[in-house]
Coordinates of C-alpha atoms and ligand atoms in Angstrom, one line a residue:
X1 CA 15.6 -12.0 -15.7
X2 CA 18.1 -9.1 -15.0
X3 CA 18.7 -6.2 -17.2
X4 CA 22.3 -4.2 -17.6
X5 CA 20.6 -0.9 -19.4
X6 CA 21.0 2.4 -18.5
X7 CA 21.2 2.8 -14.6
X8 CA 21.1 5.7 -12.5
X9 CA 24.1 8.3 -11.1
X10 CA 24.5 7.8 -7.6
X11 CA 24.4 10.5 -5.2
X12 CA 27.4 11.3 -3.5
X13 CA 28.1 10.4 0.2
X14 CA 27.5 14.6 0.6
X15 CA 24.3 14.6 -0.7
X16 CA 22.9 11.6 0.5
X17 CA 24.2 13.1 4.1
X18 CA 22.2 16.6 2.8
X19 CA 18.6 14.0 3.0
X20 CA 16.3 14.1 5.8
X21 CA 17.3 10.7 7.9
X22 CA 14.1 9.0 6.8
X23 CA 15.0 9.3 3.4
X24 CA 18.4 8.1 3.5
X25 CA 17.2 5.1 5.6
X26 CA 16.7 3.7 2.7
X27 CA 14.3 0.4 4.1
X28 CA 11.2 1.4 6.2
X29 CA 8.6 -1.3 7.5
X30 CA 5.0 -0.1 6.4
X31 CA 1.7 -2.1 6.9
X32 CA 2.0 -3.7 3.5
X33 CA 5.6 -4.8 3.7
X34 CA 9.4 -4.2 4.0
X35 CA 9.7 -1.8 2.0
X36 CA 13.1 -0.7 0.1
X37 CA 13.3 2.8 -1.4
X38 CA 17.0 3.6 -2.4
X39 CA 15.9 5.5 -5.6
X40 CA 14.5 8.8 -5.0
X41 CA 13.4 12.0 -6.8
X42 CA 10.1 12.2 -9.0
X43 CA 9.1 14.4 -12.0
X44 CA 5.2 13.7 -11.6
X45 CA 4.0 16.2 -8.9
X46 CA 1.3 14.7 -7.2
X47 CA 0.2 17.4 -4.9
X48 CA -0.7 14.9 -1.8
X49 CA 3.0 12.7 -2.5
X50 CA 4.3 11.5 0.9
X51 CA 7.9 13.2 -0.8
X52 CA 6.4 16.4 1.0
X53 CA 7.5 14.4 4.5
X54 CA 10.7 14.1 3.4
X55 CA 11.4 17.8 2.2
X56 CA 11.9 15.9 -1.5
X57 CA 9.3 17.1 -3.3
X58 CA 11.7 19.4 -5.2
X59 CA 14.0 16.4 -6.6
X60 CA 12.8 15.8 -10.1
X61 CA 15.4 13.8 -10.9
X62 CA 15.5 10.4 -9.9
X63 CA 18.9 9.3 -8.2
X64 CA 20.2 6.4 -6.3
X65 CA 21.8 5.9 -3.2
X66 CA 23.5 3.3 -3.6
X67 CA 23.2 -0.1 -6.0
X68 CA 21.3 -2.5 -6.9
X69 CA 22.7 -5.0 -5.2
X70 CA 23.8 -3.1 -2.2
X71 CA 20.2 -2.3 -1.9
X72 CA 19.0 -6.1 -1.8
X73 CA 21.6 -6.9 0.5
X74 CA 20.5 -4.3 2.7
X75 CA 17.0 -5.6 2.9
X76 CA 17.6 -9.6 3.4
X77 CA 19.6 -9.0 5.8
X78 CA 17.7 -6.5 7.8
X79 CA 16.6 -8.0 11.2
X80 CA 13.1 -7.7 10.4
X81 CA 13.3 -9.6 7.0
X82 CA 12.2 -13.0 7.3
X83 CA 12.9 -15.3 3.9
X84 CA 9.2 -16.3 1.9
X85 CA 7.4 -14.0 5.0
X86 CA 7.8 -10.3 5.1
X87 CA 6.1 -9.1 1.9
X88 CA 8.1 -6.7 0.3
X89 CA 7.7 -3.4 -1.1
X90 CA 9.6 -1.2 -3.9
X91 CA 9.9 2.3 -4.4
X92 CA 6.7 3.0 -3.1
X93 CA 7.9 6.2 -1.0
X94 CA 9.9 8.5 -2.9
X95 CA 9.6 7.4 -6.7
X96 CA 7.4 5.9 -9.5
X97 CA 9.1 2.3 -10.1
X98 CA 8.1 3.0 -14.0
X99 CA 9.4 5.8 -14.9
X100 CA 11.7 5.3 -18.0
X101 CA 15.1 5.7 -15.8
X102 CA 14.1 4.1 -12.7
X103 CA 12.3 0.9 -14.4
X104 CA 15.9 -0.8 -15.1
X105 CA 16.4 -0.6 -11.1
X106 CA 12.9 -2.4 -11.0
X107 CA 13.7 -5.4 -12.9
X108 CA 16.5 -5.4 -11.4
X109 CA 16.3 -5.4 -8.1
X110 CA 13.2 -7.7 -9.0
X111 CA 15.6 -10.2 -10.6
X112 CA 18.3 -10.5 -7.8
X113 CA 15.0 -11.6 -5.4
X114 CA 13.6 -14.0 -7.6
X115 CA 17.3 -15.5 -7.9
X116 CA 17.8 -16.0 -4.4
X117 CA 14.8 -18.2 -4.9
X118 CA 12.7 -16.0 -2.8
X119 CA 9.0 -16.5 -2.7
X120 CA 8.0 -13.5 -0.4
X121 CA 5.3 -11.2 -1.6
X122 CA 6.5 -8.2 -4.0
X123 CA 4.3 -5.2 -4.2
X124 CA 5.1 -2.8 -6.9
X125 CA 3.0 0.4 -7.2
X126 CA 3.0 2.7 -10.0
X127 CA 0.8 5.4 -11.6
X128 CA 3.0 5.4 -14.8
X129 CA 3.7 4.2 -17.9
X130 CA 3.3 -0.1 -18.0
X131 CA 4.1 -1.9 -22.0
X132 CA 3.5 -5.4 -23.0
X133 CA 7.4 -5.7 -22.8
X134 CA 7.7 -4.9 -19.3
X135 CA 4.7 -7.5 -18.6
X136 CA 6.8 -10.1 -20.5
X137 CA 9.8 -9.0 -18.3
X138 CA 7.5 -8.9 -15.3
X139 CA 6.1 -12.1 -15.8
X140 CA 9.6 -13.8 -15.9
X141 CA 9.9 -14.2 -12.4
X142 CA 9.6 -17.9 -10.7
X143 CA 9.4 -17.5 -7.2
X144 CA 8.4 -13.9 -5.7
X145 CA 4.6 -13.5 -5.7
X146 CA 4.5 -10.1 -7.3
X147 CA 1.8 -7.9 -7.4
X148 CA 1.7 -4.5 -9.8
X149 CA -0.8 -1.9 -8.1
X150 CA -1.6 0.6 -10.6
X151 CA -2.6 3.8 -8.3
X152 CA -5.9 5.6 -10.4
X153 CA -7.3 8.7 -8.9
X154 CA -9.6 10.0 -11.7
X155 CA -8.1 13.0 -10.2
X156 CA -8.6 15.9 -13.2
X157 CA -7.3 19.6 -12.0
X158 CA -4.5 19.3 -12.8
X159 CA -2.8 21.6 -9.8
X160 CA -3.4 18.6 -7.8
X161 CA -2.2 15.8 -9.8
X162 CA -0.8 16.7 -13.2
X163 CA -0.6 13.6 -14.3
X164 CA -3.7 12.2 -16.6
X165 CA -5.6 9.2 -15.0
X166 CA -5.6 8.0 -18.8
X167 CA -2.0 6.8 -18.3
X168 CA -2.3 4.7 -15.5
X169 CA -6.0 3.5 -16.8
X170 CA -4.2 2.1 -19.7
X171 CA -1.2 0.5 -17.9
X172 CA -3.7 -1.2 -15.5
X173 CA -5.3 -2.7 -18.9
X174 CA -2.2 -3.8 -20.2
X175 CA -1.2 -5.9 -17.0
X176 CA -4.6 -7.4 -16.7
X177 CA -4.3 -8.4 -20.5
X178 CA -0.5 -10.2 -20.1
X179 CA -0.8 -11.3 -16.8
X180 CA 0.8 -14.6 -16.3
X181 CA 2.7 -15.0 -13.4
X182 CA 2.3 -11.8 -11.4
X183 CA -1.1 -10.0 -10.7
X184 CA -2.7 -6.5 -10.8
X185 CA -4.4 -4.5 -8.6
X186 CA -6.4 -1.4 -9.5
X187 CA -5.4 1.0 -6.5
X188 CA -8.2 3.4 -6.4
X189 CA -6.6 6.6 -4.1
X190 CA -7.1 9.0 -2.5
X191 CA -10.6 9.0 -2.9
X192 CA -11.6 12.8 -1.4
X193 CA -15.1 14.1 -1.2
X194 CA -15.9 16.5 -3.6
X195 CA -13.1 15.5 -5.7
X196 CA -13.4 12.6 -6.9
X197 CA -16.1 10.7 -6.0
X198 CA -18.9 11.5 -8.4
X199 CA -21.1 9.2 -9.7
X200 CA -19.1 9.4 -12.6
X201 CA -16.0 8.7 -10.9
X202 CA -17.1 5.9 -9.3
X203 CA -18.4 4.7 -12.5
X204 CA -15.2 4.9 -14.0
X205 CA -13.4 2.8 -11.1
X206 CA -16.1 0.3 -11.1
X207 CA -15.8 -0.7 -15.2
X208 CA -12.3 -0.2 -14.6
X209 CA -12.1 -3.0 -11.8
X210 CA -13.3 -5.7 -14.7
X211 CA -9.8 -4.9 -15.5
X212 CA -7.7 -6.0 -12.5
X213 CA -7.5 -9.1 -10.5
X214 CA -8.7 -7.1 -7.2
X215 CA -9.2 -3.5 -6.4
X216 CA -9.0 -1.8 -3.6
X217 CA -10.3 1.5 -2.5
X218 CA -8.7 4.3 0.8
X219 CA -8.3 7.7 1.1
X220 CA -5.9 10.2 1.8
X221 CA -2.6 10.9 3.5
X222 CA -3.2 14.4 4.6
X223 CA -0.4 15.5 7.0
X224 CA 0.5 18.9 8.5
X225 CA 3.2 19.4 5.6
X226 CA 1.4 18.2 2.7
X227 CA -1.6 20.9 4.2
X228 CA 1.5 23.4 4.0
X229 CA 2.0 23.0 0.6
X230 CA -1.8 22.9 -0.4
X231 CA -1.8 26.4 1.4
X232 CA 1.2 27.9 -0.2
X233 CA 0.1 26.7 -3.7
X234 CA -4.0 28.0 -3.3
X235 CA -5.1 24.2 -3.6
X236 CA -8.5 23.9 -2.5
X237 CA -8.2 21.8 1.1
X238 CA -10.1 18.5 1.0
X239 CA -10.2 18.2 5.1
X240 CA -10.3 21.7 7.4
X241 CA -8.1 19.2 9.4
X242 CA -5.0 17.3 9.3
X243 CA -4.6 13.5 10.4
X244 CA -2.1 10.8 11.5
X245 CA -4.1 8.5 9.4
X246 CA -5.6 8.1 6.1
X247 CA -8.7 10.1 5.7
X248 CA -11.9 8.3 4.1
X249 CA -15.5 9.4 5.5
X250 CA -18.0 7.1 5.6
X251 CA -20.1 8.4 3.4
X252 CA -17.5 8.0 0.8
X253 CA -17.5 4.3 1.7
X254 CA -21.2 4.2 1.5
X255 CA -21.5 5.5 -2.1
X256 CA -18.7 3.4 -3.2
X257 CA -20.1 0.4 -1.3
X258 CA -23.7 1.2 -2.7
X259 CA -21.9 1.7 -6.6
X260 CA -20.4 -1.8 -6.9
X261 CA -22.8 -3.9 -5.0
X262 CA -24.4 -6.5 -7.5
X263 CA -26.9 -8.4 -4.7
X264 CA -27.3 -11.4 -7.6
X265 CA -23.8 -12.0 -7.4
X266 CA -24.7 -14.3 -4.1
X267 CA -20.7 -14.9 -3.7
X268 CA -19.7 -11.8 -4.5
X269 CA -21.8 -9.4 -4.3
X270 CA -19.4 -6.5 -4.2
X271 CA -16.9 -8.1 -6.9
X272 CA -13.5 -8.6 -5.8
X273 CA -13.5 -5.1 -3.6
X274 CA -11.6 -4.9 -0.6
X275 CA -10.5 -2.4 2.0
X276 CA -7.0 -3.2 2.4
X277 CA -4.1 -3.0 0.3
X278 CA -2.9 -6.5 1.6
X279 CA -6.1 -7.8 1.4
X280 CA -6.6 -6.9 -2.5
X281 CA -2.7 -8.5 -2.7
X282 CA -3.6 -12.0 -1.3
X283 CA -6.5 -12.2 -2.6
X284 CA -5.2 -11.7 -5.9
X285 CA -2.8 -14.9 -5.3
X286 CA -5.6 -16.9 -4.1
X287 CA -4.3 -16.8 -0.6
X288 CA -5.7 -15.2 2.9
X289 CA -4.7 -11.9 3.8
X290 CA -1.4 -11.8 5.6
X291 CA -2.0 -8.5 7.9
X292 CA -4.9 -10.9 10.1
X293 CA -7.7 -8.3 9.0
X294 CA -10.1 -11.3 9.7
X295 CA -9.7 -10.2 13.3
X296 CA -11.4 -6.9 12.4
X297 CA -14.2 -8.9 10.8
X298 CA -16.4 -5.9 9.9
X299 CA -13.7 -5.1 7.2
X300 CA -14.8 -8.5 5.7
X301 CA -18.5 -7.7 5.2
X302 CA -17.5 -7.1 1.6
X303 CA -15.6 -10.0 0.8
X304 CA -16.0 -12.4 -1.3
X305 CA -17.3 -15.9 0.7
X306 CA -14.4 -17.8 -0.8
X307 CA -11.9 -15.9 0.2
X308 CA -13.1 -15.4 3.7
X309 CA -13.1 -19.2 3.8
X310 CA -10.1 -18.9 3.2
X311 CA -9.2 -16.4 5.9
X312 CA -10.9 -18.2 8.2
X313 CA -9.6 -21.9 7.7
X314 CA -6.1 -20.5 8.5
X315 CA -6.3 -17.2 10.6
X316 CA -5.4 -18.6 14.4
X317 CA -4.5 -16.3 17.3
X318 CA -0.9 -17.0 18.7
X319 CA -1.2 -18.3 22.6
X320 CA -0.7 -15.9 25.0
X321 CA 2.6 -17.2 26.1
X322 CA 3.9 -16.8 22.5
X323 CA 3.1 -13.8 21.7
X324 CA 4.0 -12.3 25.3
X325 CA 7.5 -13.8 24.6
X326 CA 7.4 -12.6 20.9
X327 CA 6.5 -8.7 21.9
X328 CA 9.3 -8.9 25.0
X329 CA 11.9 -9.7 22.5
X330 CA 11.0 -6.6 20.9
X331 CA 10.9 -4.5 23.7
X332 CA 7.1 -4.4 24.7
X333 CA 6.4 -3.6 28.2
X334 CA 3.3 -3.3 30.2
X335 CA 1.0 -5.8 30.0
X336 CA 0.8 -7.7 26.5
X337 CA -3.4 -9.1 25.4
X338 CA -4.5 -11.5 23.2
X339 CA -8.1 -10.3 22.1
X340 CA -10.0 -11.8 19.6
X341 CA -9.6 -9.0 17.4
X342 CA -5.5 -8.6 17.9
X343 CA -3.1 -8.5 20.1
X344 CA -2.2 -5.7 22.4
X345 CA 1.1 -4.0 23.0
X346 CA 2.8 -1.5 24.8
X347 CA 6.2 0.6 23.7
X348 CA 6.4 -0.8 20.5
X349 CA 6.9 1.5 16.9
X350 CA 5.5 0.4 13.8
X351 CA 8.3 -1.5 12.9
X352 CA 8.1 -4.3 15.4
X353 CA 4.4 -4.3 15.5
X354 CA 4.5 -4.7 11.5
X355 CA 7.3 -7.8 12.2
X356 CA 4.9 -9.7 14.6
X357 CA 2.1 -9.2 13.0
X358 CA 3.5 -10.2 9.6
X359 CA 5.0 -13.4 11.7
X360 CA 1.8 -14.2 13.6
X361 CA -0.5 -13.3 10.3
X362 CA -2.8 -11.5 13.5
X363 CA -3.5 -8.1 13.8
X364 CA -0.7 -6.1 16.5
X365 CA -2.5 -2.9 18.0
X366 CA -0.6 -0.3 19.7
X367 CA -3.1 0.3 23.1
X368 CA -1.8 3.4 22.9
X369 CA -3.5 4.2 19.5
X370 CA -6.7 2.2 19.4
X371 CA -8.4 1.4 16.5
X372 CA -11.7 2.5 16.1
X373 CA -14.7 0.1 15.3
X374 CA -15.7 0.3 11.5
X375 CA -12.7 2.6 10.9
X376 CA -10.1 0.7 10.8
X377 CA -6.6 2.4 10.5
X378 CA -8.3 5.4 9.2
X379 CA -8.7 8.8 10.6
X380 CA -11.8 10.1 12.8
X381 CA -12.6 12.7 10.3
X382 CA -15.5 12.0 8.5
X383 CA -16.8 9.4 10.7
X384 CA -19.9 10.1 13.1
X385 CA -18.3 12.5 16.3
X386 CA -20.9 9.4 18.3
X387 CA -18.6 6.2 19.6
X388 CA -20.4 2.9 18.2
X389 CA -19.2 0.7 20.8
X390 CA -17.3 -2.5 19.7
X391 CA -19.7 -5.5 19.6
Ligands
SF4_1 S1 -11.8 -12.3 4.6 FE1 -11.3 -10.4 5.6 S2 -9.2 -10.5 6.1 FE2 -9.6 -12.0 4.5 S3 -9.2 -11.0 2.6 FE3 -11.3 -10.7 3.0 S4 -11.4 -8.7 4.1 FE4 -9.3 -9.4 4.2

């Protein structure tokens, strides 16, 4: 299903040329998928939004950069797009995909995927506004696996995230209620020490997990220019420090960990809980996790025994020979490792890396930027100063 209603004004060729270059690149690989972004401008004023990257926080007003249909074009046909493989992403960077004027764009762009007979993962996230209409619209879809992650802080001063937690509480209610074909996900972030992580808080995200097919918990993006604008604006600072990574101490993990463990749940014991977005994702759709976080098998302490069946039965590493020849064609040089964790490249961005390990379902590591045991993908901040060696 495709809607005509109201769409949005594009922006002319002169402004889109006034946009940082990431911006008005409008399809960026992340971790969790191809992602396509050709709406931007947000009225809702997160104080930690990535927009502060982009020198957009200022643009209230969403606009487009180009249509629709120019947009979806764009993205299967971008080299790294691979039909019923890359998951996808939409408007996860520089809007909320349910706000009143950019929802039509949504569907839409929703619709001309599902038509092409697509059945590649779709991850929507939103903090906003979600009606039992827009589930019915929402569960329309045949063939793209579509996820809605409702992002809840429980975030309440209000200088830091205007918007009330109520909203997206409610939305996340509404989409476990109608959920047909596509799935929810309670996407608990950032979760910042002294914040929001009371035992009240965590209270609050546990009963409102009964609520969602799968939750996952993270922290926060706290960059140098997202620090400059908690400066400028007298925010209190959550970190004294700023990180590539997302930021989530482990004793943050250990009080949520400790909240939702039921022991007498034998195969589950913490619920359907997970610490990655993808993981939450697949999980939700009953299938294993397409990043190869298996590999990293102390993020599966938590999982449900099912599931990591499930991970198990079909996460395989890729020969050496394959993925040597895989990472050359990318541009990889130096020498290229299959561990039993992931495999090890040289001179590759996130883009490639993202594309093989997508392709290979196996965790790609950077040796450049290791990955710390226990702390996956996240910052050092917070985490004991002591290396635990990798068993
Ligand atoms: S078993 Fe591991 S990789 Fe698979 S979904 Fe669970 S945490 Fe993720």
């Amino acid at each position: 299903m495709t809607t005509a209603r109201r769409t949005l004004p594009l922006l002319t060729p002169r402004q889109i040329a006034g946009l940082k270059p990431g911006l008005a690149d409008v399809i960026e690989y992340r971790k969790s998928g191809l992602s396509l972004n050709h709406i931007v401008g947000c009225p809702l004023d997160c104080g930690y939004c990535v927009r502060h990257l982009f020198d957009n926080f200022d643009m209230k007003v969403p606009r487009a950069l180009m249509t629709d249909h120019e947009a979806v074009e764009q993205l299967v046909n971008h080299p790294y797009f691979r039909p019923h493989i890359t998951p996808i992403q939409l408007f996860n960077r520089a809007t909320d995909p349910m706000l009143a004027n950019v929802k039509p764009h949504t569907f839409n762009v929703l619709g001309h995927l599902d038509g092409q007979g697509l059945t590649n993962h779709v991850l929507v996230i939103t903090r906003w506004r979600v009606n039992a209409e827009d589930c019915a619209i929402l569960n329309s879809f045949r063939n793209i696996k579509l996820t809605i992650l409702v992002t809840h802080s429980g975030i309440d001063d209000e200088r830091i995230e205007p918007v009330d937690s109520a909203i997206a509480a409610e939305s996340l209610r509404t989409l476990h209620q109608n959920a047909d074909r596509y799935r929810t996900v309670l996407y608990w972030r950032p979760i910042v020490p002294g914040l929001n992580d009371s035992d009240s808080h965590v209270q609050r995200a546990r009963e409102l997990s009964e609520h969602a097919h799968a939750t996952v918990f993270t922290g926060l993006f706290f960059r140098n220019e997202i620090a400059a604008y908690y400066q400028a604006h007298g925010l209190p600072m959550p970190y004294p420090d700023t990180a590539r990574r997302k930021i989530l101490p482990e004793l943050a993990e250990r009080r949520i960990l400790d909240a939702f463990h039921r022991p007498e749940a034998t195969d589950a014991p913490w619920g359907e809980l997970f610490r990655k977005t993808s993981c939450a994702v697949a999980y939700a759709h009953g299938e294993p996790d397409y990043n190869g976080h298996y590999g990293i098998r102390e993020l599966c302490t938590i999982c449900p025994a099912g599931q990591l069946e499930l991970c198990a039965s079909t996460w395989k590493a890729p020969s050496a020979a394959e993925a040597t020849d895989a990472a050359r064609a990318l541009g990889a040089v130096g020498d290229i490792e299959v561990t039993e964790r992931a495999i090890m490249v040289e001179g590759l961005d996130e883009p490639p890396r993202y594309y093989l390990q997508h392709g290979f379902g196996y965790q790609v590591h950077d040796r450049a930027k290791p990955h710390h045991y226990r702390r996956h993908g996240r910052a050092d901040i917070g985490w004991p100063t002591q290396e635990i060696p990798t068993p």
